[in-house]
PDB file of C-alpha atoms and ligand atoms in Angstrom:
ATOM      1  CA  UNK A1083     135.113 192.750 122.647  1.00 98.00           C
ATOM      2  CA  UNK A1084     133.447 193.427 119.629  1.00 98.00           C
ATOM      3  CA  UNK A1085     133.897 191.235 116.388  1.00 98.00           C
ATOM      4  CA  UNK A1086     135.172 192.397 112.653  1.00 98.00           C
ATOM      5  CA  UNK A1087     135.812 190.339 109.966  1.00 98.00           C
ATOM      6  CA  UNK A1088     139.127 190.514 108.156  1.00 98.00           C
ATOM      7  CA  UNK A1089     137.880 190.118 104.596  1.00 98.00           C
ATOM      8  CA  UNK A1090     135.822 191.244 101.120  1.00 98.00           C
ATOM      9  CA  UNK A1091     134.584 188.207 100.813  1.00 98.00           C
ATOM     10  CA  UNK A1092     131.074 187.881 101.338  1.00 98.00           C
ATOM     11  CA  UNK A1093     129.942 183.992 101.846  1.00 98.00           C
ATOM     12  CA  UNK A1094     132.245 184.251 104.482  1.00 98.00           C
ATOM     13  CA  UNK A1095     131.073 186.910 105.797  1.00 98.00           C
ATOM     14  CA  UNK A1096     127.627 185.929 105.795  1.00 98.00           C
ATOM     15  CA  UNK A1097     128.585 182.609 107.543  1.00 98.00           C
ATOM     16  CA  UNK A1098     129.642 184.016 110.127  1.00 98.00           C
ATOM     17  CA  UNK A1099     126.975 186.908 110.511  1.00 98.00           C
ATOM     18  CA  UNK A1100     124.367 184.136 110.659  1.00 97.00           C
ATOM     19  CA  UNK A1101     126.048 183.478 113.660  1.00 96.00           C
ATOM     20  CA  UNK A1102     125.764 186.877 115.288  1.00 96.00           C
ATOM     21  CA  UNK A1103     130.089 186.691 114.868  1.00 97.00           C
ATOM     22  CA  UNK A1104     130.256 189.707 113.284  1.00 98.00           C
ATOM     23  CA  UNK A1105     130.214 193.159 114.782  1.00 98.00           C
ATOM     24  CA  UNK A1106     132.039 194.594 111.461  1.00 98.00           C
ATOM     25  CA  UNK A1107     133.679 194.411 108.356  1.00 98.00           C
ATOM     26  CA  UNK A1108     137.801 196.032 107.589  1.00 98.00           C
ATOM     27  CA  UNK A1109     138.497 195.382 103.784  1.00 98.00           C
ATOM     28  CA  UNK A1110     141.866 196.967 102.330  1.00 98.00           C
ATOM     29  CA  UNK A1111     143.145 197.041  98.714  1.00 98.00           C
ATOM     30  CA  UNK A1112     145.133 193.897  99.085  1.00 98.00           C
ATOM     31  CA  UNK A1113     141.684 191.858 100.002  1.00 98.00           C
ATOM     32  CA  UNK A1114     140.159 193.880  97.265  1.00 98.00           C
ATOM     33  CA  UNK A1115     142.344 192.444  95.030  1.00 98.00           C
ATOM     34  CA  UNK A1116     142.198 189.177  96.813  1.00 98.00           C
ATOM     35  CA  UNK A1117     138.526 188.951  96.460  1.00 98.00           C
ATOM     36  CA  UNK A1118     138.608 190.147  92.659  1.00 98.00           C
ATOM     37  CA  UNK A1119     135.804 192.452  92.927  1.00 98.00           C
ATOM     38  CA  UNK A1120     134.863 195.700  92.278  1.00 98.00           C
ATOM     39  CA  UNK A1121     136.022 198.172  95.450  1.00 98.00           C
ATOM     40  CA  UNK A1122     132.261 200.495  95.039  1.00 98.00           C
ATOM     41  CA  UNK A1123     129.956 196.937  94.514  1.00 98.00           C
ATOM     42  CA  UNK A1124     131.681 194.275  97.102  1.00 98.00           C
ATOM     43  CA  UNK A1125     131.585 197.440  99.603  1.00 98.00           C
ATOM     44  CA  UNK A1126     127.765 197.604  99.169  1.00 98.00           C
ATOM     45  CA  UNK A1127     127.234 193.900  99.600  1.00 98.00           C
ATOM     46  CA  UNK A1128     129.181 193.834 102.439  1.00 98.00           C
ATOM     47  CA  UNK A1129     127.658 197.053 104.248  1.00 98.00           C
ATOM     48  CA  UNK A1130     124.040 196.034 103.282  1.00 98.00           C
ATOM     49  CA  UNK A1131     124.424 192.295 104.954  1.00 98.00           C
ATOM     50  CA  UNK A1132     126.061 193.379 108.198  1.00 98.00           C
ATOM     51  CA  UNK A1133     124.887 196.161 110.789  1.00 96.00           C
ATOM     52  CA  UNK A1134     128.071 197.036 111.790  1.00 98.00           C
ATOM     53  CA  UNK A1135     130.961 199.510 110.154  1.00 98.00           C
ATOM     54  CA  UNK A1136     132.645 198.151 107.091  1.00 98.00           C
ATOM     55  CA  UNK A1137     135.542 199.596 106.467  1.00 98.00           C
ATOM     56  CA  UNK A1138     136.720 200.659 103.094  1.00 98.00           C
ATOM     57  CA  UNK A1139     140.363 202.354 102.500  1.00 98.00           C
ATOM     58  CA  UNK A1140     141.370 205.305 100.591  1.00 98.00           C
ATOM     59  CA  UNK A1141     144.255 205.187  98.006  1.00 98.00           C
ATOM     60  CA  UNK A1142     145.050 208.561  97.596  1.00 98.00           C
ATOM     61  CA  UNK A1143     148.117 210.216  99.084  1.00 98.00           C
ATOM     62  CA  UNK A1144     147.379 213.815  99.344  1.00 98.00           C
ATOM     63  CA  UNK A1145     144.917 214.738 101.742  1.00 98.00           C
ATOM     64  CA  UNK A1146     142.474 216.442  99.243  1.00 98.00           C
ATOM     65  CA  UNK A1147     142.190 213.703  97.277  1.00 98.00           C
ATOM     66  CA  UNK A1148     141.751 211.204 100.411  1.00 98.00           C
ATOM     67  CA  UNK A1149     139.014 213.334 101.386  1.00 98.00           C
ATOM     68  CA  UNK A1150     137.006 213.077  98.107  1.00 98.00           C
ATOM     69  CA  UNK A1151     137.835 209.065  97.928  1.00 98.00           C
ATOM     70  CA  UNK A1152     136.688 209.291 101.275  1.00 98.00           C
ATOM     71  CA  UNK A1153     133.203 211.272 101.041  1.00 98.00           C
ATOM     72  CA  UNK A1154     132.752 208.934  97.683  1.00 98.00           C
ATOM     73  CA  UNK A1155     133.229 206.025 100.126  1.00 98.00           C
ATOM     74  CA  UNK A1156     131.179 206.921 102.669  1.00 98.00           C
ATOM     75  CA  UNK A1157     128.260 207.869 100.183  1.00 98.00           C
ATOM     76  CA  UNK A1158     128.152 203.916  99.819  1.00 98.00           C
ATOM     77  CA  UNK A1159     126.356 203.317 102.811  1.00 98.00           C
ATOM     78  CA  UNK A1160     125.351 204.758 106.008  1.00 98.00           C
ATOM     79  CA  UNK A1161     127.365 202.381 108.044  1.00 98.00           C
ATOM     80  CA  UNK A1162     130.926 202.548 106.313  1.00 98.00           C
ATOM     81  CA  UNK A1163     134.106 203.423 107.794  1.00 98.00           C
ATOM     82  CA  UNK A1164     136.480 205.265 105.597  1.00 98.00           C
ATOM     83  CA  UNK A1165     140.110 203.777 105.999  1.00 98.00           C
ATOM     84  CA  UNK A1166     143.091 206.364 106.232  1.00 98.00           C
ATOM     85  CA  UNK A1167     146.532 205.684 106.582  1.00 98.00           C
ATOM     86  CA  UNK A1168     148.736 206.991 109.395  1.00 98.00           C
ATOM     87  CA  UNK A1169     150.050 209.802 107.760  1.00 98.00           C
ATOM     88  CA  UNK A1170     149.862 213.460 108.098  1.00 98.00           C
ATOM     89  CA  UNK A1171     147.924 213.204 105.049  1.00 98.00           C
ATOM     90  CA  UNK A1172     145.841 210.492 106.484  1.00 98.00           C
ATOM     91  CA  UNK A1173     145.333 212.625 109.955  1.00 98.00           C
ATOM     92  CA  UNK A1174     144.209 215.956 107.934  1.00 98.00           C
ATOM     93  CA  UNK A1175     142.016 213.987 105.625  1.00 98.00           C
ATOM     94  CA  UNK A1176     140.804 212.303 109.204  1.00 98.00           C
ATOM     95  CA  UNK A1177     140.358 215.542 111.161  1.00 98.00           C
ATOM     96  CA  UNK A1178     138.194 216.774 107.886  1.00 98.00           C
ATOM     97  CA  UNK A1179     136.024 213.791 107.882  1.00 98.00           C
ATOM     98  CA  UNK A1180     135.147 213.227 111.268  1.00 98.00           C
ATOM     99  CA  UNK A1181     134.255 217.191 111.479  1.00 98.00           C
ATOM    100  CA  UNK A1182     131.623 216.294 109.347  1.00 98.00           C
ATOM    101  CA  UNK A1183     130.330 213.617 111.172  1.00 98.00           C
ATOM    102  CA  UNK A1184     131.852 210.672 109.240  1.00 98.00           C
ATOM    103  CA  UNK A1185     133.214 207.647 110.975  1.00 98.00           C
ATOM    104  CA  UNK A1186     137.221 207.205 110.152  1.00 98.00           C
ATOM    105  CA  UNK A1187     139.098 204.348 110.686  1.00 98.00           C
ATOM    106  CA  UNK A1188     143.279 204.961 111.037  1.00 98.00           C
ATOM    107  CA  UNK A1189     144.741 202.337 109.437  1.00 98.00           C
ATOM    108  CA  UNK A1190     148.410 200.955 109.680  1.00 98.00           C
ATOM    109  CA  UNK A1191     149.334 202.164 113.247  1.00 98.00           C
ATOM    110  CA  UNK A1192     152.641 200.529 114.525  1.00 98.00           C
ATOM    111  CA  UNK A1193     153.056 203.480 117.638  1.00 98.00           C
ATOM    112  CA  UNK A1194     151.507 204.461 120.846  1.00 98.00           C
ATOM    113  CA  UNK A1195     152.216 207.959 119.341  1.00 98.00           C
ATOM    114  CA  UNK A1196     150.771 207.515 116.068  1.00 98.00           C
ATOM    115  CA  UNK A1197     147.640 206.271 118.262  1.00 98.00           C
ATOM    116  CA  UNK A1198     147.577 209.334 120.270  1.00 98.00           C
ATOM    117  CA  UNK A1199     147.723 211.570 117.343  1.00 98.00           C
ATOM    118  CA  UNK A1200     144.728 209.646 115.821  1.00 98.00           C
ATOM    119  CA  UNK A1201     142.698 210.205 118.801  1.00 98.00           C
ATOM    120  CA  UNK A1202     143.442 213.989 118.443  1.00 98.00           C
ATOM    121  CA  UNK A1203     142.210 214.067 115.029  1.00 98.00           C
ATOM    122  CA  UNK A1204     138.973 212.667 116.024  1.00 98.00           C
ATOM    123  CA  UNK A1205     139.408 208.827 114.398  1.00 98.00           C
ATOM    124  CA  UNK A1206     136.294 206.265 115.229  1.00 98.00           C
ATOM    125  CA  UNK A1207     138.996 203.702 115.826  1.00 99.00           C
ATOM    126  CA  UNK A1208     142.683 203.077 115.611  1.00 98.00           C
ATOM    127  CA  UNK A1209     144.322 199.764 113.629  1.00 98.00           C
ATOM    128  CA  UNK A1210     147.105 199.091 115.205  1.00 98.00           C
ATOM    129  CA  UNK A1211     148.496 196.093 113.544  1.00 98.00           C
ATOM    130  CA  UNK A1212     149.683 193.565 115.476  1.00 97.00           C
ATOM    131  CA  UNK A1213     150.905 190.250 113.713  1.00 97.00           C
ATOM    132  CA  UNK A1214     153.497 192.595 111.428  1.00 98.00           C
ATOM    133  CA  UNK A1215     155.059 193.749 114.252  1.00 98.00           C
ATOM    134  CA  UNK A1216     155.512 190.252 115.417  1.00 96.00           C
ATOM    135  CA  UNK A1217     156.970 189.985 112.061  1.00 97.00           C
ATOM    136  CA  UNK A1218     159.823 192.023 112.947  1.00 98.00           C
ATOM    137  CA  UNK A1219     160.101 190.738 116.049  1.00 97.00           C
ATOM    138  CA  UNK A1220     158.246 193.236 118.134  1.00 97.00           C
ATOM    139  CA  UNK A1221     155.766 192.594 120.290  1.00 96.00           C
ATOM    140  CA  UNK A1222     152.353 193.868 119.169  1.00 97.00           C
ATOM    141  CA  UNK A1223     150.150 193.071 122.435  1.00 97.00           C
ATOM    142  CA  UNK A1224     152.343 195.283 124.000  1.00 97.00           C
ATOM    143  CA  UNK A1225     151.440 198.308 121.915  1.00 98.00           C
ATOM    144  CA  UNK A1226     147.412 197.413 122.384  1.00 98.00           C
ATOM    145  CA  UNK A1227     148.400 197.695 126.128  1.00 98.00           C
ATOM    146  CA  UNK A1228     150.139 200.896 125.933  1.00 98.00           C
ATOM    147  CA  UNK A1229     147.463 202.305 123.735  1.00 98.00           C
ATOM    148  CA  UNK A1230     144.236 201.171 125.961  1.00 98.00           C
ATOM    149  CA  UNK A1231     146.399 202.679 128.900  1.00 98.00           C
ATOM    150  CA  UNK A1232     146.665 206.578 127.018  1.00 98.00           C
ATOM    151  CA  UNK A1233     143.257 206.189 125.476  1.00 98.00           C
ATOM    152  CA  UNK A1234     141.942 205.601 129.194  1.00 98.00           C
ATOM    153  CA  UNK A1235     144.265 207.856 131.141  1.00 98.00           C
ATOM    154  CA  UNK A1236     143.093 210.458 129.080  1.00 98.00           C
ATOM    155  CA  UNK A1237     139.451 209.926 128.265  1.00 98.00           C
ATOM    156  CA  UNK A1238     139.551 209.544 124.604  1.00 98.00           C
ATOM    157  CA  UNK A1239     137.093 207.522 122.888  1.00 98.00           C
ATOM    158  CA  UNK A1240     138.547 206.473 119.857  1.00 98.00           C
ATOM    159  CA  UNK A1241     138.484 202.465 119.386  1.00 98.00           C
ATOM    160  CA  UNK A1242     141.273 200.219 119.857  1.00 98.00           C
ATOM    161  CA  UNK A1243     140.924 198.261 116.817  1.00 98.00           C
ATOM    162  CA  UNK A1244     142.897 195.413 117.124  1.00 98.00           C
ATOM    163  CA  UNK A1245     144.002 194.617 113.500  1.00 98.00           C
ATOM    164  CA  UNK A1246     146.446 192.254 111.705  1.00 98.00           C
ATOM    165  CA  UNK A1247     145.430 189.070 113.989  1.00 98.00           C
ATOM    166  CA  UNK A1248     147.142 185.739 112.533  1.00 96.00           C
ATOM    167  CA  UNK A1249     145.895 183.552 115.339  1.00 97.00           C
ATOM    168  CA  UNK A1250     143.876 182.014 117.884  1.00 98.00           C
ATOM    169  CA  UNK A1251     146.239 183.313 120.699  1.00 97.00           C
ATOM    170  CA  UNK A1252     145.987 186.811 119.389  1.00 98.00           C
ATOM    171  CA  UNK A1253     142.504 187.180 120.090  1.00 98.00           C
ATOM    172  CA  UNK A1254     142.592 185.754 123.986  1.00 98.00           C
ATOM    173  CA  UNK A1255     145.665 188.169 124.552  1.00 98.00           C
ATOM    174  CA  UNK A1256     143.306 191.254 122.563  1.00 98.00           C
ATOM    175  CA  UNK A1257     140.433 190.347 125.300  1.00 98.00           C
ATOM    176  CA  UNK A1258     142.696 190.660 127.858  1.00 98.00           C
ATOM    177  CA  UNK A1259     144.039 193.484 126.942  1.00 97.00           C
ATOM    178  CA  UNK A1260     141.203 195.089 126.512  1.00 98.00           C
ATOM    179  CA  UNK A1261     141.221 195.843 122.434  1.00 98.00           C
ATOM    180  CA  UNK A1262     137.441 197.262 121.990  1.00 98.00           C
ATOM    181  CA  UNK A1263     137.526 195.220 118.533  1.00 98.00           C
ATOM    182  CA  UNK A1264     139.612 192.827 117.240  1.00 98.00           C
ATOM    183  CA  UNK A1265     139.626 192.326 113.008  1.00 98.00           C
ATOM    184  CA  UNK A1266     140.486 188.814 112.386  1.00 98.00           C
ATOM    185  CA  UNK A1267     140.416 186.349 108.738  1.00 98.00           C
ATOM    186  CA  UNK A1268     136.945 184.335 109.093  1.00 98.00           C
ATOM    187  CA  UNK A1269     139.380 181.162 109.184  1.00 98.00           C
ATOM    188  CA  UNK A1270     141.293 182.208 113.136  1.00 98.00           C
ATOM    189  CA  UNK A1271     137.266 183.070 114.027  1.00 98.00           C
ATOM    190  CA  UNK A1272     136.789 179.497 112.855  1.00 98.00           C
ATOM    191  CA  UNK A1273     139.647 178.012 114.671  1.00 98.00           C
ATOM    192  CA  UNK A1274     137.988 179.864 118.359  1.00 98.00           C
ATOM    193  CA  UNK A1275     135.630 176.895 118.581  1.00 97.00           C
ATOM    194  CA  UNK A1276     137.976 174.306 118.611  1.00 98.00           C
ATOM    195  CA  UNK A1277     139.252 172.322 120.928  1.00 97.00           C
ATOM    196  CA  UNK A1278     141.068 168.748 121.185  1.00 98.00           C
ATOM    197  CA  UNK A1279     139.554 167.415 124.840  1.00 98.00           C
ATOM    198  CA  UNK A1280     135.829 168.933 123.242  1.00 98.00           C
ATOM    199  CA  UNK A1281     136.654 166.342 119.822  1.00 98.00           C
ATOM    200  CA  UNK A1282     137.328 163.619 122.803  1.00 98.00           C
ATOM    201  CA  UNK A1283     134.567 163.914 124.890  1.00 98.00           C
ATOM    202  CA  UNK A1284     132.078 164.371 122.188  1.00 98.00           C
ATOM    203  CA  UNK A1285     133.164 160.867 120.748  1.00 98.00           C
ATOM    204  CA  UNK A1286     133.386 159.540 124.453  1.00 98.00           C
ATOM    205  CA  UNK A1287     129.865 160.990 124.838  1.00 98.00           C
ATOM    206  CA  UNK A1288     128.356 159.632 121.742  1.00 98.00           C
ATOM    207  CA  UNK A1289     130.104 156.177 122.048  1.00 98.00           C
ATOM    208  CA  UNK A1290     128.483 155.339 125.521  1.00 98.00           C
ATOM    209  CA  UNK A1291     125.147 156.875 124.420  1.00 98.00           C
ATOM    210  CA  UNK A1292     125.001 154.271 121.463  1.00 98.00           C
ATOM    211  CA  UNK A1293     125.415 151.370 124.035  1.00 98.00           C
ATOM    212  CA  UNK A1294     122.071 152.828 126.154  1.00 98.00           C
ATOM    213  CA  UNK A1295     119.936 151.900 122.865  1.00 98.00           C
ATOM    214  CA  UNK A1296     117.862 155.235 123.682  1.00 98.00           C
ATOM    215  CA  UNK A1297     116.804 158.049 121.592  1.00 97.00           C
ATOM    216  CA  UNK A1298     115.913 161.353 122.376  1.00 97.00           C
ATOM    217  CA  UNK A1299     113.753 162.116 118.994  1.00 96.00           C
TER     218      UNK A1299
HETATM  219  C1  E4P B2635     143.091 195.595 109.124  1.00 59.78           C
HETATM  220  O1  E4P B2635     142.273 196.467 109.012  1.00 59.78           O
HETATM  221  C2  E4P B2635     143.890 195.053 108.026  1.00 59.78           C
HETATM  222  O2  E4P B2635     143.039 194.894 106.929  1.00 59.78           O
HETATM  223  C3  E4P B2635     144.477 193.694 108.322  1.00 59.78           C
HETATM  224  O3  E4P B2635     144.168 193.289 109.636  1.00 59.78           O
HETATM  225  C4  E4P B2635     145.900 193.524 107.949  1.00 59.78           C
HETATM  226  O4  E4P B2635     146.299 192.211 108.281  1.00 59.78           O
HETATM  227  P1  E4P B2635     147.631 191.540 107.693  1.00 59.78           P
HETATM  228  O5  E4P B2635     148.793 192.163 108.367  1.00 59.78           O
HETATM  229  O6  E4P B2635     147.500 190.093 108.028  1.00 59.78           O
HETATM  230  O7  E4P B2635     147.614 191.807 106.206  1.00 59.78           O
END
């Protein structure tokens, strides 16, 4: 399962790049705004430190208009991903911009339908967001399943982006699954290497090596 990075903001991102964690980059206007940067110059950053797609969202409605936002996007860098929302707007703009070879990223899918018609408008990958349906007390693993079983029954290729991950648990259930990337905030990457009984037997470790009175170095 590949690795994205939830976020705009780029010492974190280059943290965890230095660590070969990071397959990708999704950015959306409320991490924009988060990050307080400049949508064209944090994109660039971002897509020249990391190999992988960065995604960057449209925030036009009409599907004209997401087109041009989107081919002005895309201009940024060879490796972005141009967000669209799951709208018919978003799907025309998407059908559009993957006909010319551009890689699209459908954003904000809470359906196994919505994910279907995404596939049929040629999208790179498919958000569907998991932790807000949580929110509202639906169960968003369940939709990754459902989604991995169409996209495989069927033979489309389109990525099951696993987006909207709030914690540790999400990501072992997204594996499972079999999500082809899961998006995640740098801090629930942080919290994969952690472990109580690892804290314990580190100190147990280190305690007793202190008593041999050796040194490796
Ligand atoms: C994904 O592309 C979105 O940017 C993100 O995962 C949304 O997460 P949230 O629901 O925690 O805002």
């Amino acid at each position: 399962m590949k690795f994205f990075v939830d976020t705009a903001e780029i010492d974190a991102i280059a943290e965890l790049n230095e660590l070969g964690m990071v397959d990708g980059v999704t950015t959306n206007p409320s991490l924009i705004l988060k990050s307080g940067r400049d949508i064209i110059e944090v994109t660039k950053e971002i897509a020249d430190l990391v190999d992988g797609p960065v995604s960057a969202e449209v925030v036009a409605t009409q599907a004209e208009a997401m087109i041009e936002e989107g081919r002005k996007l895309a201009g940024i860098a060879d490796n972005i991903a141009i967000k669209l929302p799951l709208t018919w707007n978003g799907l025309k703009a998407c059908k559009t911009l993957s006909s010319e070879g551009r890689m699209v990223n459908v954003t904000l899918c809470f359906s196994s339908n919505q994910a279907l018609l995404a596939a049929k408008a040629g999208a790179a990958f498919i958000s569907p967001f998991i932790g807000r349906l949580d929110d509202i007390n639906l169960d968003g693993m369940e939709l990754i399943a459902d989604i991995r079983q169409i996209y495989d029954t069927y033979g489309f290729e389109t990525e099951i982006l696993a987006a909207s991950i709030r914690n540790v648990n999400h990501v072992t259930d997204c594996a499972r699954t079999g999500a082809d990337v899961m998006t995640a905030p740098p801090e629930v990457i942080h919290k994969l290497a952690l472990h109580p009984l690892t804290d314990k037997g580190l100190e147990t470790f280190l305690n007793d090596w202190e008593k041999t009175g050796q040194k490796i170095l």
